[in-house]
Coordinates of C-alpha atoms and ligand atoms in Angstrom, one line a residue:
M1 CA 0.0 0.0 0.0
Q2 CA 1.5 3.4 -1.0
T3 CA 2.1 5.9 1.8
I4 CA 0.9 9.5 1.6
T5 CA 2.5 11.8 4.1
F6 CA 0.5 14.8 5.2
V7 CA 2.4 17.8 6.4
G8 CA -0.2 19.7 8.5
N9 CA -3.1 18.3 10.4
G10 CA -5.8 20.8 9.9
N11 CA -9.3 20.8 8.2
M12 CA -8.1 20.3 4.6
A13 CA -5.6 17.5 5.6
L14 CA -8.4 15.7 7.4
S15 CA -10.9 16.0 4.5
I16 CA -8.3 14.6 2.0
A17 CA -7.1 11.9 4.4
K18 CA -10.8 10.7 4.8
G19 CA -10.9 10.3 1.1
L20 CA -7.6 8.4 0.9
K21 CA -7.7 6.2 4.1
E22 CA -9.2 3.1 2.4
T23 CA -6.6 2.9 -0.4
Y24 CA -3.4 4.5 1.0
K25 CA -1.4 4.3 4.2
I26 CA -1.6 7.6 6.0
E27 CA 1.3 9.3 7.7
V28 CA 0.9 12.7 9.3
V29 CA 3.6 15.2 10.3
G30 CA 2.5 17.9 12.7
R31 CA 3.6 20.3 15.4
S32 CA 2.0 18.7 18.5
F33 CA 1.2 15.1 19.4
E34 CA -2.0 16.3 21.0
K35 CA -3.3 17.5 17.6
L36 CA -1.9 14.4 15.8
D37 CA -3.9 12.2 18.3
L38 CA -7.0 14.2 17.6
F39 CA -6.5 13.9 13.9
E40 CA -6.1 10.1 14.3
K41 CA -9.3 10.0 16.4
N42 CA -11.3 12.1 13.8
L43 CA -10.0 10.0 10.9
G44 CA -11.0 6.8 12.7
I45 CA -7.9 4.7 11.7
K46 CA -4.4 4.1 13.0
I47 CA -1.9 6.5 11.4
E48 CA 1.8 7.0 11.7
K49 CA 2.5 10.3 13.5
H50 CA 5.7 12.4 13.4
M51 CA 6.8 15.7 14.8
M52 CA 7.8 18.3 12.2
S53 CA 11.2 19.1 13.5
N54 CA 13.9 17.3 11.5
Y55 CA 11.3 15.1 9.7
D56 CA 13.0 13.5 6.7
M57 CA 11.0 13.9 3.5
T58 CA 13.4 11.9 1.3
D59 CA 11.5 10.1 -1.5
K60 CA 8.2 10.7 0.2
T61 CA 4.9 11.6 -1.5
I62 CA 3.9 14.7 0.5
M63 CA 0.4 16.2 0.8
L64 CA 1.2 19.7 2.0
C65 CA -1.7 21.2 4.0
V66 CA -0.3 24.1 6.0
K67 CA -1.1 27.8 5.5
P68 CA 0.7 29.7 2.7
A69 CA 2.4 31.9 5.3
N70 CA 4.0 28.9 6.9
I71 CA 6.2 27.9 4.0
Q72 CA 9.5 29.5 5.2
E73 CA 9.0 28.3 8.7
I74 CA 8.3 24.6 7.8
A75 CA 11.3 24.7 5.4
T76 CA 13.5 25.3 8.4
R77 CA 12.1 22.2 10.2
L78 CA 11.8 19.6 7.4
N79 CA 14.8 17.9 5.8
G80 CA 15.4 15.8 2.7
R81 CA 14.2 15.8 -0.9
A82 CA 10.6 14.6 -1.4
K83 CA 9.7 12.7 -4.5
V84 CA 6.7 14.9 -5.1
I85 CA 4.8 17.6 -3.1
Y86 CA 1.1 17.9 -3.7
S87 CA 0.3 21.4 -2.3
V88 CA -3.1 22.7 -1.4
L89 CA -1.7 26.1 -0.5
A90 CA -3.8 28.9 -2.1
G91 CA -1.7 31.3 -4.3
T92 CA 1.6 29.6 -3.6
S93 CA 3.5 29.1 -6.8
V94 CA 5.3 25.9 -8.0
Q95 CA 8.5 28.0 -8.1
K96 CA 8.1 29.2 -4.4
L97 CA 7.5 25.6 -3.3
K98 CA 10.5 24.3 -5.2
V99 CA 12.8 27.1 -3.9
N100 CA 11.8 26.6 -0.3
L101 CA 11.3 22.8 0.0
N102 CA 13.4 21.5 -2.9
P103 CA 11.3 18.5 -4.0
H104 CA 11.8 16.6 -7.2
A105 CA 8.3 17.5 -8.4
V106 CA 5.4 19.8 -7.4
V107 CA 1.7 19.6 -8.2
R108 CA -0.5 22.5 -7.1
T109 CA -4.0 21.5 -6.1
M110 CA -6.9 23.7 -5.3
P111 CA -9.8 21.9 -3.5
N112 CA -12.9 23.8 -2.3
L113 CA -15.1 23.8 0.8
A114 CA -17.1 20.8 -0.5
A115 CA -14.0 18.6 0.2
S116 CA -15.5 18.0 3.6
V117 CA -18.5 16.2 2.0
N118 CA -16.4 14.5 -0.7
K119 CA -17.7 16.8 -3.4
S120 CA -14.8 19.1 -3.9
M121 CA -14.2 20.7 -7.3
T122 CA -10.4 20.5 -7.3
T123 CA -8.2 22.0 -9.9
L124 CA -4.6 20.8 -10.5
T125 CA -1.5 22.0 -12.3
G126 CA 2.3 21.4 -12.2
D127 CA 4.6 18.6 -13.1
E128 CA 2.8 16.6 -15.9
E129 CA 4.6 13.4 -14.8
Y130 CA 2.3 13.3 -11.8
K131 CA -0.9 14.3 -13.6
I132 CA -2.5 10.8 -13.3
E133 CA -1.5 10.2 -9.7
A134 CA -2.7 13.7 -8.8
Q135 CA -6.1 13.0 -10.4
A136 CA -6.3 9.7 -8.5
L137 CA -5.4 11.2 -5.1
L138 CA -7.6 14.3 -5.3
G139 CA -10.3 12.4 -7.1
T140 CA -11.1 10.7 -3.8
I141 CA -12.6 13.9 -2.5
G142 CA -14.6 14.9 -5.5
K143 CA -14.0 16.0 -9.1
T144 CA -10.7 17.1 -10.5
R145 CA -9.7 19.1 -13.5
W146 CA -6.0 19.4 -14.7
L147 CA -5.2 22.9 -16.0
S148 CA -2.2 23.8 -18.1
S149 CA -0.8 26.8 -16.3
E150 CA -0.6 28.5 -12.9
K151 CA -2.5 31.5 -14.3
E152 CA -5.4 29.2 -15.0
I153 CA -5.4 27.7 -11.5
D154 CA -5.6 31.3 -10.0
I155 CA -8.6 32.0 -12.3
A156 CA -10.2 28.7 -11.3
T157 CA -9.6 29.5 -7.6
A158 CA -11.8 32.6 -8.2
L159 CA -14.5 30.3 -9.6
A160 CA -14.4 27.0 -7.6
G161 CA -12.6 28.2 -4.5
S162 CA -14.6 31.3 -3.8
G163 CA -17.7 30.0 -5.6
P164 CA -19.3 28.5 -2.5
A165 CA -19.3 32.0 -0.9
Y166 CA -20.9 33.5 -4.0
L167 CA -23.6 30.9 -4.2
A168 CA -24.2 31.2 -0.5
L169 CA -25.0 34.9 -1.1
I170 CA -27.5 34.0 -3.8
A171 CA -29.0 31.3 -1.7
E172 CA -29.5 33.6 1.3
A173 CA -30.8 36.5 -0.8
F174 CA -33.5 34.3 -2.5
T175 CA -34.5 32.9 0.8
D176 CA -34.8 36.4 2.3
G177 CA -36.9 37.4 -0.8
A178 CA -39.3 34.6 -0.1
V179 CA -39.5 35.5 3.6
K180 CA -40.2 39.1 2.6
Q181 CA -43.2 38.0 0.5
G182 CA -44.5 36.1 3.5
L183 CA -43.0 32.5 3.4
K184 CA -41.9 31.2 6.8
R185 CA -38.1 31.1 7.3
D186 CA -37.8 27.4 7.8
D187 CA -40.0 26.6 4.8
A188 CA -38.0 29.1 2.7
M189 CA -34.7 27.5 3.8
A190 CA -35.9 23.9 3.1
I191 CA -37.2 25.0 -0.4
M192 CA -33.9 26.8 -1.1
R193 CA -31.9 23.7 -0.2
G194 CA -34.0 21.4 -2.4
L195 CA -33.7 23.9 -5.2
F196 CA -29.9 23.9 -5.0
E197 CA -29.8 20.1 -4.8
G198 CA -31.9 19.6 -7.9
F199 CA -30.2 22.3 -9.8
G200 CA -26.8 20.8 -8.9
D201 CA -27.9 17.6 -10.8
L202 CA -29.5 19.4 -13.7
I203 CA -26.5 21.7 -14.5
Q204 CA -24.3 18.6 -15.0
D205 CA -25.9 17.8 -18.3
I206 CA -27.8 20.9 -19.4
H207 CA -26.3 24.2 -20.6
P208 CA -27.3 27.1 -18.3
A209 CA -29.0 29.0 -21.1
L210 CA -31.2 26.0 -22.0
L211 CA -32.2 25.5 -18.4
K212 CA -33.3 29.1 -18.3
D213 CA -35.2 28.8 -21.6
G214 CA -36.9 25.7 -20.4
V215 CA -38.5 27.4 -17.4
M216 CA -39.2 30.9 -18.8
S217 CA -42.6 31.1 -20.5
P218 CA -43.7 34.2 -22.4
A219 CA -44.8 37.0 -20.1
G220 CA -44.6 34.5 -17.2
T221 CA -43.4 34.6 -13.6
T222 CA -39.9 33.5 -14.3
A223 CA -39.5 36.2 -17.1
A224 CA -40.7 38.8 -14.6
G225 CA -38.1 37.7 -12.0
Y226 CA -35.4 37.3 -14.5
G227 CA -35.9 40.8 -15.8
A228 CA -35.4 42.1 -12.2
L229 CA -32.1 40.2 -12.0
E230 CA -30.9 41.8 -15.2
D231 CA -32.0 45.2 -14.0
G232 CA -29.9 44.6 -10.9
N233 CA -26.8 43.8 -13.1
V234 CA -26.4 40.4 -11.5
R235 CA -24.7 39.0 -14.7
S236 CA -22.2 41.8 -14.8
S237 CA -21.6 41.6 -11.1
C238 CA -20.8 37.9 -11.3
I239 CA -18.3 38.5 -14.1
N240 CA -16.7 41.3 -12.1
A241 CA -16.6 39.1 -9.0
I242 CA -14.4 36.6 -10.8
E243 CA -12.1 39.4 -12.1
K244 CA -11.7 40.9 -8.7
A245 CA -11.0 37.5 -7.0
Y246 CA -8.5 36.5 -9.7
K247 CA -6.7 39.8 -9.4
K248 CA -6.6 39.5 -5.6
A249 CA -5.1 35.9 -6.0
V250 CA -2.4 37.3 -8.2
E251 CA -1.7 40.2 -5.8
L252 CA -1.5 37.8 -2.8
S253 CA 0.9 35.4 -4.6
Ligands
LIG1 N1 -10.3 25.1 3.9 C1 -10.6 25.2 2.6 O1 -11.7 25.1 2.1 C2 -9.4 25.3 1.6 C3 -9.7 25.2 0.2 C4 -8.6 25.3 -0.6 C5 -7.3 25.4 -0.2 N2 -7.1 25.5 1.2 C6 -5.7 25.6 1.7 O2 -5.5 24.6 2.6 C7 -4.5 25.0 3.5 C8 -4.8 24.5 4.9 O3 -6.1 25.0 5.2 P1 -6.9 24.4 6.4 O4 -8.3 24.9 6.2 O5 -6.6 23.0 6.5 O6 -6.2 25.2 7.7 P2 -6.1 24.8 9.2 O7 -7.2 23.8 9.5 O8 -6.0 26.0 10.0 O9 -4.8 23.9 9.3 C9 -3.5 24.6 9.1 C10 -2.4 23.6 9.4 O10 -1.2 24.4 9.3 C11 -0.4 24.1 10.5 N3 0.4 25.3 10.8 C12 -0.1 26.5 11.2 N4 0.9 27.4 11.5 C13 2.0 26.7 11.3 C14 3.4 27.0 11.3 N5 3.8 28.2 11.7 N6 4.3 26.0 11.1 C15 3.9 24.8 10.7 N7 2.6 24.4 10.6 C16 1.7 25.4 10.9 C17 -1.4 23.9 11.6 O11 -0.8 23.2 12.6 P3 -1.4 23.2 14.1 O12 -2.5 22.3 14.0 O13 -0.3 22.7 14.9 O14 -1.8 24.6 14.4 C18 -2.4 23.0 10.8 O15 -2.0 21.7 10.8 C19 -4.3 26.5 3.3 O16 -3.1 26.7 2.7 C20 -5.4 26.9 2.4 O17 -4.9 27.8 1.4 C21 -8.1 25.4 2.1

């Protein structure tokens, strides 16, 4: 059984480890045994636990799950040349990871919040040699998409990484709208959740424009509401949201 070594024992490490635990041996490198024990308890299987200081990464397959700001600090604690580092660090370039941690290969991965329910939309880029392995590893927590450049992963971060926040705003606003018209809050919430679940399935196979055409009858209720969304510049605001988030990702990296 291949071993995957997690560096970092936070939320993202746990989500990915849950996806991998049936098919890979899990090893975790952290800063405190207390947190490593808690990680093991939450994962529900026995893992190998190591302290970060002087941990030897030589020839290991590393899943790097610390915060972007921790790179320089962990570089002073870890030793050896990893075979490959799969990094989940937002906005941290392949170059920066190579300079600081000196692995043979790097793959950047960008999971999203839905990793905790095994439905992440994860984008990947980096050393092509590890494309298939990266898709298999990150595929255990949802869908993956390999992109051909780091610019593209920064754009995709604005879409899939920040996307849950944008859709949450829409979900909350529509629910508030229904409450404003007199629907009870718990009914409105239940209906909104059902709407998103069904829509999530439909959008897999149907183009958004055709979905809209399918529900919008002439001079009907949907057309009235749709016109209000266009009046409110929702389409343009969404396009601007991706631009702002992408520019911020570039600025931060
Ligand atoms: N959460 C998401 O939805 C999401 C989505 C995409 C990408 N990411 C990326 O995933 C990474 C981890 O996020 P997370 O949500 O798992 O964060 P988290 O739960 O806060 O975990 C952070 C981990 O980093 C370790 N750490 C913190 N400071 C450190 C230091 N100075 N030196 C060494 N280790 C240190 C923590 O160790 P201790 O436990 O000892 O404090 C912990 O294991 C981030 O880089 C983020 O960009 C997250």
